[in-house]
Coordinates of C-alpha atoms in Angstrom, one line a residue:
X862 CA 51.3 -9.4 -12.3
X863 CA 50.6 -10.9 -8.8
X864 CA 50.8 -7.5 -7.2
X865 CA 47.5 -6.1 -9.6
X866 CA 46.0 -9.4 -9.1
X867 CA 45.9 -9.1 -5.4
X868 CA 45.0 -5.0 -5.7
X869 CA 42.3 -6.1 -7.9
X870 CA 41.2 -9.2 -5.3
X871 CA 40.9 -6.5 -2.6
X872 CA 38.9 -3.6 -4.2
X873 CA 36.6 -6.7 -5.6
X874 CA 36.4 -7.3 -1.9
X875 CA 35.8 -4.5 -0.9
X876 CA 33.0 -3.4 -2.9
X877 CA 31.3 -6.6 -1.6
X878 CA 31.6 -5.5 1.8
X879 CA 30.2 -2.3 1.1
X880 CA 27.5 -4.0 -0.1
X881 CA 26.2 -6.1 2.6
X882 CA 26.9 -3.1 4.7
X883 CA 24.0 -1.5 2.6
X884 CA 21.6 -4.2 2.3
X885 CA 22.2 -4.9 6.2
X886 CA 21.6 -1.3 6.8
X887 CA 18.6 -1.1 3.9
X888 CA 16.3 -4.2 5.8
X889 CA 15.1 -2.5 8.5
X890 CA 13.6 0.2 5.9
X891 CA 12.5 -2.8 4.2
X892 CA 10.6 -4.5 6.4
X893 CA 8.6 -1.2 7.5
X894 CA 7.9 -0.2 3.8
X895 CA 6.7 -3.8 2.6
X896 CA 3.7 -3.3 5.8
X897 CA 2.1 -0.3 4.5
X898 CA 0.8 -1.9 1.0
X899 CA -0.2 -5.3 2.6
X900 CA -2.4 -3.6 5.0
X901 CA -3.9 -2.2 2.4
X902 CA -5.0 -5.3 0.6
X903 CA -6.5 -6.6 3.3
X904 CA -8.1 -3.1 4.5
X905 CA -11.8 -2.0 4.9
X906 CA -14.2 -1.5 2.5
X907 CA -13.9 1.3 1.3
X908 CA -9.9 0.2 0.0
X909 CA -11.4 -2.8 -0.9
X910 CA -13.7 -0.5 -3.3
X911 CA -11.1 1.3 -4.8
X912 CA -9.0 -2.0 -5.9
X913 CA -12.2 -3.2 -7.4
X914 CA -12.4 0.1 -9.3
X915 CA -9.1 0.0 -10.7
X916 CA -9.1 -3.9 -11.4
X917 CA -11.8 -2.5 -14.2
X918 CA -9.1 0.3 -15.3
X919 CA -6.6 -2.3 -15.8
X920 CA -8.4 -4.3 -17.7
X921 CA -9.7 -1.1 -19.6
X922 CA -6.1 0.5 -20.6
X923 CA -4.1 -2.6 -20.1
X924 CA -6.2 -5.5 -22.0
X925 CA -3.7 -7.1 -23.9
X926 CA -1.0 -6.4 -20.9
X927 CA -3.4 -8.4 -18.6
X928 CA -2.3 -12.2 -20.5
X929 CA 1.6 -11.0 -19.6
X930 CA 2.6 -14.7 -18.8
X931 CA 3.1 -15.4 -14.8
X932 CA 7.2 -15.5 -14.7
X933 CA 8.8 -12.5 -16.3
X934 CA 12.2 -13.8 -17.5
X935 CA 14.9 -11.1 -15.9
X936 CA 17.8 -12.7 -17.7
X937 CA 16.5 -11.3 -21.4
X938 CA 16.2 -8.1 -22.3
X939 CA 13.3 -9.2 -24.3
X940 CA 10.8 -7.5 -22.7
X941 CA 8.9 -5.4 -25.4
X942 CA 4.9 -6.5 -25.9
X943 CA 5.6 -7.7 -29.4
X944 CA 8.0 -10.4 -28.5
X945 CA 7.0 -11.0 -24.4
X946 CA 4.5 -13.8 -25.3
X947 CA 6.8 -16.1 -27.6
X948 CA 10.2 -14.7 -26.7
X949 CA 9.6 -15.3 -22.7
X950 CA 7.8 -19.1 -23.1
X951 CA 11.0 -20.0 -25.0
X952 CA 13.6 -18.4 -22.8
X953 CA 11.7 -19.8 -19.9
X954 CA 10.6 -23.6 -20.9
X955 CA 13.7 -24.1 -23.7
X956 CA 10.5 -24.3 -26.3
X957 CA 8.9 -27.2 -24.9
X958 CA 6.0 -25.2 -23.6
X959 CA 7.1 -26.3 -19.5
X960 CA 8.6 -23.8 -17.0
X961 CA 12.7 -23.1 -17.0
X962 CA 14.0 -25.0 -14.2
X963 CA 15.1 -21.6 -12.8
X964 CA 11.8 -20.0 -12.9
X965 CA 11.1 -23.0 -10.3
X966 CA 14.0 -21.9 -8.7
X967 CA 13.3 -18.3 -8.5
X968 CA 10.0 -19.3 -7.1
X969 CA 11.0 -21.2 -4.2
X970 CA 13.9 -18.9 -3.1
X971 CA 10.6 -16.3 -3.2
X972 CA 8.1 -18.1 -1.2
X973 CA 10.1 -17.9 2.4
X974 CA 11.0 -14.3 1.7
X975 CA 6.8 -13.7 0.6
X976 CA 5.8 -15.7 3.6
X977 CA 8.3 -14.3 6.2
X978 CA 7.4 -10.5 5.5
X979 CA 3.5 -11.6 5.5
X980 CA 4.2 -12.7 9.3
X981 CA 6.0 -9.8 10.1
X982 CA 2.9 -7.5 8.6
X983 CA 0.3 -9.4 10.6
X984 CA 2.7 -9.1 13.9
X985 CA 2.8 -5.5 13.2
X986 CA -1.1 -5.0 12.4
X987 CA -1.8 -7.0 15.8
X988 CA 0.4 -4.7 17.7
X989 CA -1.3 -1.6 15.8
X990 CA -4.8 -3.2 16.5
X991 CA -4.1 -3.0 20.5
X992 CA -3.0 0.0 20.4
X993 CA -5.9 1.0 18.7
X994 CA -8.2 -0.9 20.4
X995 CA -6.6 1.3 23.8
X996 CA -6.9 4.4 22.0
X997 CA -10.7 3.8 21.2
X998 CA -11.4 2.7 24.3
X999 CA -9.9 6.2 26.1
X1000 CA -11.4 8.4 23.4
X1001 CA -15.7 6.8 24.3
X1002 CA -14.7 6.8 28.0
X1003 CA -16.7 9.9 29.6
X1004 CA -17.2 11.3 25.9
X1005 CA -20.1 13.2 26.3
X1006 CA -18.9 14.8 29.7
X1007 CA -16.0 16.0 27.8
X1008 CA -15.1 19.7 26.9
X1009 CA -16.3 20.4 23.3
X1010 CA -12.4 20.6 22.4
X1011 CA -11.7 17.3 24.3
X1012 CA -14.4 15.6 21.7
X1013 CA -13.2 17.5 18.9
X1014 CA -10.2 15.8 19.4
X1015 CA -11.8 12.2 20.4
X1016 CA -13.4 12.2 17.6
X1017 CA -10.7 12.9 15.2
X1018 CA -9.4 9.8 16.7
X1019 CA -12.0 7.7 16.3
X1020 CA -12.8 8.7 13.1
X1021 CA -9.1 8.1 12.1
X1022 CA -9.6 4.6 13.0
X1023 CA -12.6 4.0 10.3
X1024 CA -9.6 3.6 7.7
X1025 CA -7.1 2.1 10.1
X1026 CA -7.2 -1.6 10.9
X1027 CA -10.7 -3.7 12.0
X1028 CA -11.2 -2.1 15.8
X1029 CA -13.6 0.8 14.2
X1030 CA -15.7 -1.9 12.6
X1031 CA -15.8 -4.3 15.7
X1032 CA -17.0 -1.9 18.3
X1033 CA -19.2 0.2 15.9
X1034 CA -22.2 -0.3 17.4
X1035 CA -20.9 0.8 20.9
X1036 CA -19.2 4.3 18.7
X1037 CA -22.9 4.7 17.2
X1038 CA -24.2 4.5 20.8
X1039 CA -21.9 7.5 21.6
X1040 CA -22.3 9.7 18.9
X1041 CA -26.4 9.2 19.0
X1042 CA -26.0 10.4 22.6
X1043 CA -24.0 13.3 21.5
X1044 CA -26.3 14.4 18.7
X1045 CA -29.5 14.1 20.5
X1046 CA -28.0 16.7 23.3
X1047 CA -27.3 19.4 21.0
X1048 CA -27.7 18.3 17.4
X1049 CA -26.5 21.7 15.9
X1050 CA -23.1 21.9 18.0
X1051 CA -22.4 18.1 17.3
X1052 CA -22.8 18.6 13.3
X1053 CA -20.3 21.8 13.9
X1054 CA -17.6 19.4 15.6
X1055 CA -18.3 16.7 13.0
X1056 CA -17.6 19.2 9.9
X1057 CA -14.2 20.0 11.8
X1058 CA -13.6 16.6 12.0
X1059 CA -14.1 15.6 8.6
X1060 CA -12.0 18.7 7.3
X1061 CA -9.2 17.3 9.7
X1062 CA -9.5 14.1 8.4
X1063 CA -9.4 15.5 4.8
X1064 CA -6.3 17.9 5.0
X1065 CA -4.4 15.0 6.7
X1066 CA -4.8 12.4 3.9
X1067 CA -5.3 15.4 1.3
X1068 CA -8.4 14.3 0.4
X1069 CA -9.7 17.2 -2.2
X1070 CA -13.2 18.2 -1.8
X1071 CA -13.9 18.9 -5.1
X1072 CA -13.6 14.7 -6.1
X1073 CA -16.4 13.6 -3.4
X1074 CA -19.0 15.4 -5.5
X1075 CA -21.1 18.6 -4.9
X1076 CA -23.8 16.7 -2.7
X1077 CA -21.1 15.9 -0.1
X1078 CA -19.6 19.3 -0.4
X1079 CA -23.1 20.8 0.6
X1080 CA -23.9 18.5 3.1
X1081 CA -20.6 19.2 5.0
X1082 CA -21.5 23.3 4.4
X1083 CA -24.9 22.6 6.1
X1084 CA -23.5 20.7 9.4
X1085 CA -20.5 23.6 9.9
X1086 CA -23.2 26.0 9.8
X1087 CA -25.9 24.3 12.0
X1088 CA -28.0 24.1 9.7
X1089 CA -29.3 20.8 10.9
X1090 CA -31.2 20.5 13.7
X1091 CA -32.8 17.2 13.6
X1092 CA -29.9 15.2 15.6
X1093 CA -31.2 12.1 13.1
X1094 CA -30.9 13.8 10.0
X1095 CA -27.1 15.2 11.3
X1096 CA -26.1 11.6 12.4
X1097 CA -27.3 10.5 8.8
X1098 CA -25.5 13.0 7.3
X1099 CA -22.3 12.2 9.2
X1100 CA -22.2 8.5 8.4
X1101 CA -23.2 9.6 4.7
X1102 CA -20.2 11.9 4.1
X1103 CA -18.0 10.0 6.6
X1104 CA -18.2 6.7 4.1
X1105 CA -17.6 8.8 1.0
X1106 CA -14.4 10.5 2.6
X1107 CA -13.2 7.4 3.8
X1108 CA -13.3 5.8 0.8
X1109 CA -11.8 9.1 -0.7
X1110 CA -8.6 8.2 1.9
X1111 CA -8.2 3.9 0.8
X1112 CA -7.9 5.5 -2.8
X1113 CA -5.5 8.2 -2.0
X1114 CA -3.3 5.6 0.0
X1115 CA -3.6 3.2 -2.7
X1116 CA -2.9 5.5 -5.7
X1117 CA 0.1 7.0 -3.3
X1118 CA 1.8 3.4 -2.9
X1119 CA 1.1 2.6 -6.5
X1120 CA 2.9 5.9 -7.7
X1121 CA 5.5 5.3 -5.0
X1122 CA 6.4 1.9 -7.2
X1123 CA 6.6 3.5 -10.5
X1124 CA 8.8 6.1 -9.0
X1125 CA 10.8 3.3 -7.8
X1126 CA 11.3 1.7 -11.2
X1127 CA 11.7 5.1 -12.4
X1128 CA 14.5 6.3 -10.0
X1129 CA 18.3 5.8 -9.9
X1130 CA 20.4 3.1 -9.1
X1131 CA 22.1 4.3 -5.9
X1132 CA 18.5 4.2 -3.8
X1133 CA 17.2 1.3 -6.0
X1134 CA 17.5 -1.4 -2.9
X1135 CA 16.5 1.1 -0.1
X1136 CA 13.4 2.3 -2.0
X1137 CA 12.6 -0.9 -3.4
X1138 CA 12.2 -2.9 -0.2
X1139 CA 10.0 0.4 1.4
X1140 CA 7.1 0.1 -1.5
X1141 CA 7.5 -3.8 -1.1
X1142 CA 6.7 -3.9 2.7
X1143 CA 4.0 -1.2 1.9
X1144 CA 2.3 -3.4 -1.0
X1145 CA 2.6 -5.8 1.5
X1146 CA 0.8 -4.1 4.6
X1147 CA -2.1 -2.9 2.2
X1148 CA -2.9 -7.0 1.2
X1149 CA -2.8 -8.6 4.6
X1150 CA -4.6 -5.3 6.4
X1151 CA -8.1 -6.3 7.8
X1152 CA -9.6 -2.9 7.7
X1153 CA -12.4 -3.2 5.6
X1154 CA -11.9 0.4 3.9
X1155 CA -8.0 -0.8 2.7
X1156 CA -9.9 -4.2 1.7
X1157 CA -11.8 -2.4 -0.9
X1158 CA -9.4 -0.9 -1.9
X1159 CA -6.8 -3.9 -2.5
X1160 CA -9.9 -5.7 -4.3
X1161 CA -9.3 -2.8 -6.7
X1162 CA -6.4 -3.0 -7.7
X1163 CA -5.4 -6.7 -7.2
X1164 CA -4.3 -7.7 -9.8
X1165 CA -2.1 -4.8 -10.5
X1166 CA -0.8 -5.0 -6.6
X1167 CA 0.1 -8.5 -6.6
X1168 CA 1.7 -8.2 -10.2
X1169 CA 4.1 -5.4 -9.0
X1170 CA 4.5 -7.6 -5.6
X1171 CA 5.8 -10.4 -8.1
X1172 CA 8.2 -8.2 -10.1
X1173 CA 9.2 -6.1 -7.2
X1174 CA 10.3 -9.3 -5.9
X1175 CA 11.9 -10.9 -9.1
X1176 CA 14.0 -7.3 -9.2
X1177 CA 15.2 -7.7 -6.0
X1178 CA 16.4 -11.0 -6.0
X1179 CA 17.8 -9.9 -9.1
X1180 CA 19.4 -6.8 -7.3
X1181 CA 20.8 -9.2 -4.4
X1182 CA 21.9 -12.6 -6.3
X1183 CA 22.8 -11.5 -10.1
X1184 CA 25.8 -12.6 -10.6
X1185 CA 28.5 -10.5 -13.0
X1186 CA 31.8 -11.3 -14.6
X1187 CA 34.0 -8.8 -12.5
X1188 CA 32.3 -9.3 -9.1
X1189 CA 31.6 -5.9 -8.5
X1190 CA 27.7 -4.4 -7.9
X1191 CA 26.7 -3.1 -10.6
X1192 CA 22.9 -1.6 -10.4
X1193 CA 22.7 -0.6 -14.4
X1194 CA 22.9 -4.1 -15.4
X1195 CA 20.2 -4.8 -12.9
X1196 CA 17.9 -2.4 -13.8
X1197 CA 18.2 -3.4 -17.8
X1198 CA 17.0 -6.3 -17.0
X1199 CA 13.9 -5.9 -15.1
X1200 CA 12.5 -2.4 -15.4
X1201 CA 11.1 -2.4 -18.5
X1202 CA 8.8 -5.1 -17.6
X1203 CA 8.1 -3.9 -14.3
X1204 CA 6.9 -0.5 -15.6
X1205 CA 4.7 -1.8 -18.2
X1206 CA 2.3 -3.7 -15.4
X1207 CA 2.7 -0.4 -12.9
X1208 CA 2.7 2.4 -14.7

């Protein structure tokens, strides 16, 4: 009757409202999370490493995942490797061997959204690089005047900044100046600080000693218990287990955002938005980061990152603009659709 028609008209309503109330409330969340894995693509060296290293493992365990075709087609639920190949070309060209019209669709309703979050990364690394470039510049002023716990703690800093950004890398000749002055006055007491340092550094990005090898593990025994006194040989040393650690920290990052995506997939329908946008804006900050450590580490695992980009993408376009006979949200229908493809290029 007109009465349940107009009850039903209202809850639909309702529901929508509730809705956008979430997705307004969700962007913010969104655009932070989407930062952290661009930066990471476009990282340091030691980042950039780690993608390479995992590009090879993806080729390795995923050989005959790696010809998946470039448009995963969310409207079937034909997404098992048997059929993916044939079943997806036909869903997606009508058999004529061309792209769907709505794959072109889907790809240039994706392009602004790709382009607008890859300015909003780069505005936020800028804004990060000056405020490291401020903190460096603090930390080498009057270093080696400073109390030994005042360069404890400069150096944590600086050493921080190795996997944060391009400001280590840019002034590194002028951080080498420092540290050789350091070293040379007391070579003993400068490896003790440096082995507190790299400990720090470790325990922050839980960094387990046991994967940088027993050499490193030594060498970091020797310097915390002045057992170097050539300040040459400690300086060495610190640059030798400083690398390895740091490339140590790109993978942990990268694993950790990777991990953070399958859970994603994984998890329920009620944070699937929320959590979907974070890993996003994360993926996102690893790729466009110039630190040359997350670089490495983005080379990688390139193609898996940008794959899980594409789909993370697909599935929240999907989760926004899927349309649904009754008009109501519903996230079960969603995640049918797209998961199962998702998963088999992340996990």
């Amino acid at each position: 009757d007109e009465g349940g028609e107009k009850e039903k008209q209202t809850a639909s309503e309702q529901v929508k409202e509730e809705n956008a109330a979430r997705e307004k409330e969700d962007f913010q969340e969104a655009v932070r999370s989407i930062s952290e894995l661009t930066k990471l693509k476009n990282g340091n060296t030691w980042e950039q490493k780690e993608f390479n290293r995992q590009v090879d493992n993806y080729k390795d365990n995923y050989g005959n995942r790696k010809d998946l075709p470039e448009e995963i087609k969310w409207g079937s639920t034909q997404q098992s490797e048997n059929n993916q190949d044939q079943g997806n070309k036909d869903k997606g060209s009508g058999g004529n061997g061309k792209k769907g019209k709505n794959n072109d669709n889907n790809n240039d309703s994706q392009e602004p959204k790709r382009a607008k979050i890859e300015e909003e990364v780069k505005q936020d690394q800028a804004k990060k690089d000056e405020e490291a470039t401020n903190t460096l510049t603090n930390d080498l002023a009057g270093l080696a005047s400073k109390s030994d716990q005042e360069k404890e703690q400069s150096l944590v800093d600086i050493e921080k900044l190795k996997n944060q950004g391009g400001v280590y890398g840019q002034r590194k000749e002028e951080i080498k100046e420092k540290k050789d002055e350091l070293a040379k006055k007391d070579p003993q007491g400068y490896g003790k600080i440096i082995a507190k340092v790299i400990q720090q550094k470790m325990k922050e990005f839980k960094v387990e000693i046991n994967k940088l090898g027993s050499e490193i593990k030594e060498k970091i025994k020797k310097l915390q218990n002045g057992e170097i006194t050539n300040d040459e040989q400690v300086r060495e040393i610190e640059e030798e287990v400083s690398e390895k650690v740091s490339e140590e920290v790109a993978n942990v990052e990268t694993n950790d955002l990777l991990a953070q995506a399958q859970n994603l997939l994984k998890g329920t329908a009620g944070n699937l938005k929320s959590q979907l946008e974070k890993i996003k804006k994360g993926l996102y900050s690893l790729k466009l980061s110039i630190n040359p450590y997350q670089q490495k580490a983005y080379q990688l695992q390139k193609p898996r990152i940008e794959k899980a980009l594409k789909d993370l993408e697909s599935l929240s376009q999907n989760n926004t603009h899927q349309p649904n006979k009754s008009g109501f949200f519903q996230p079960k229908v969603i995640i049918s659709l797209g998961l199962l493809a998702v998963l088999a290029l992340v996990v």
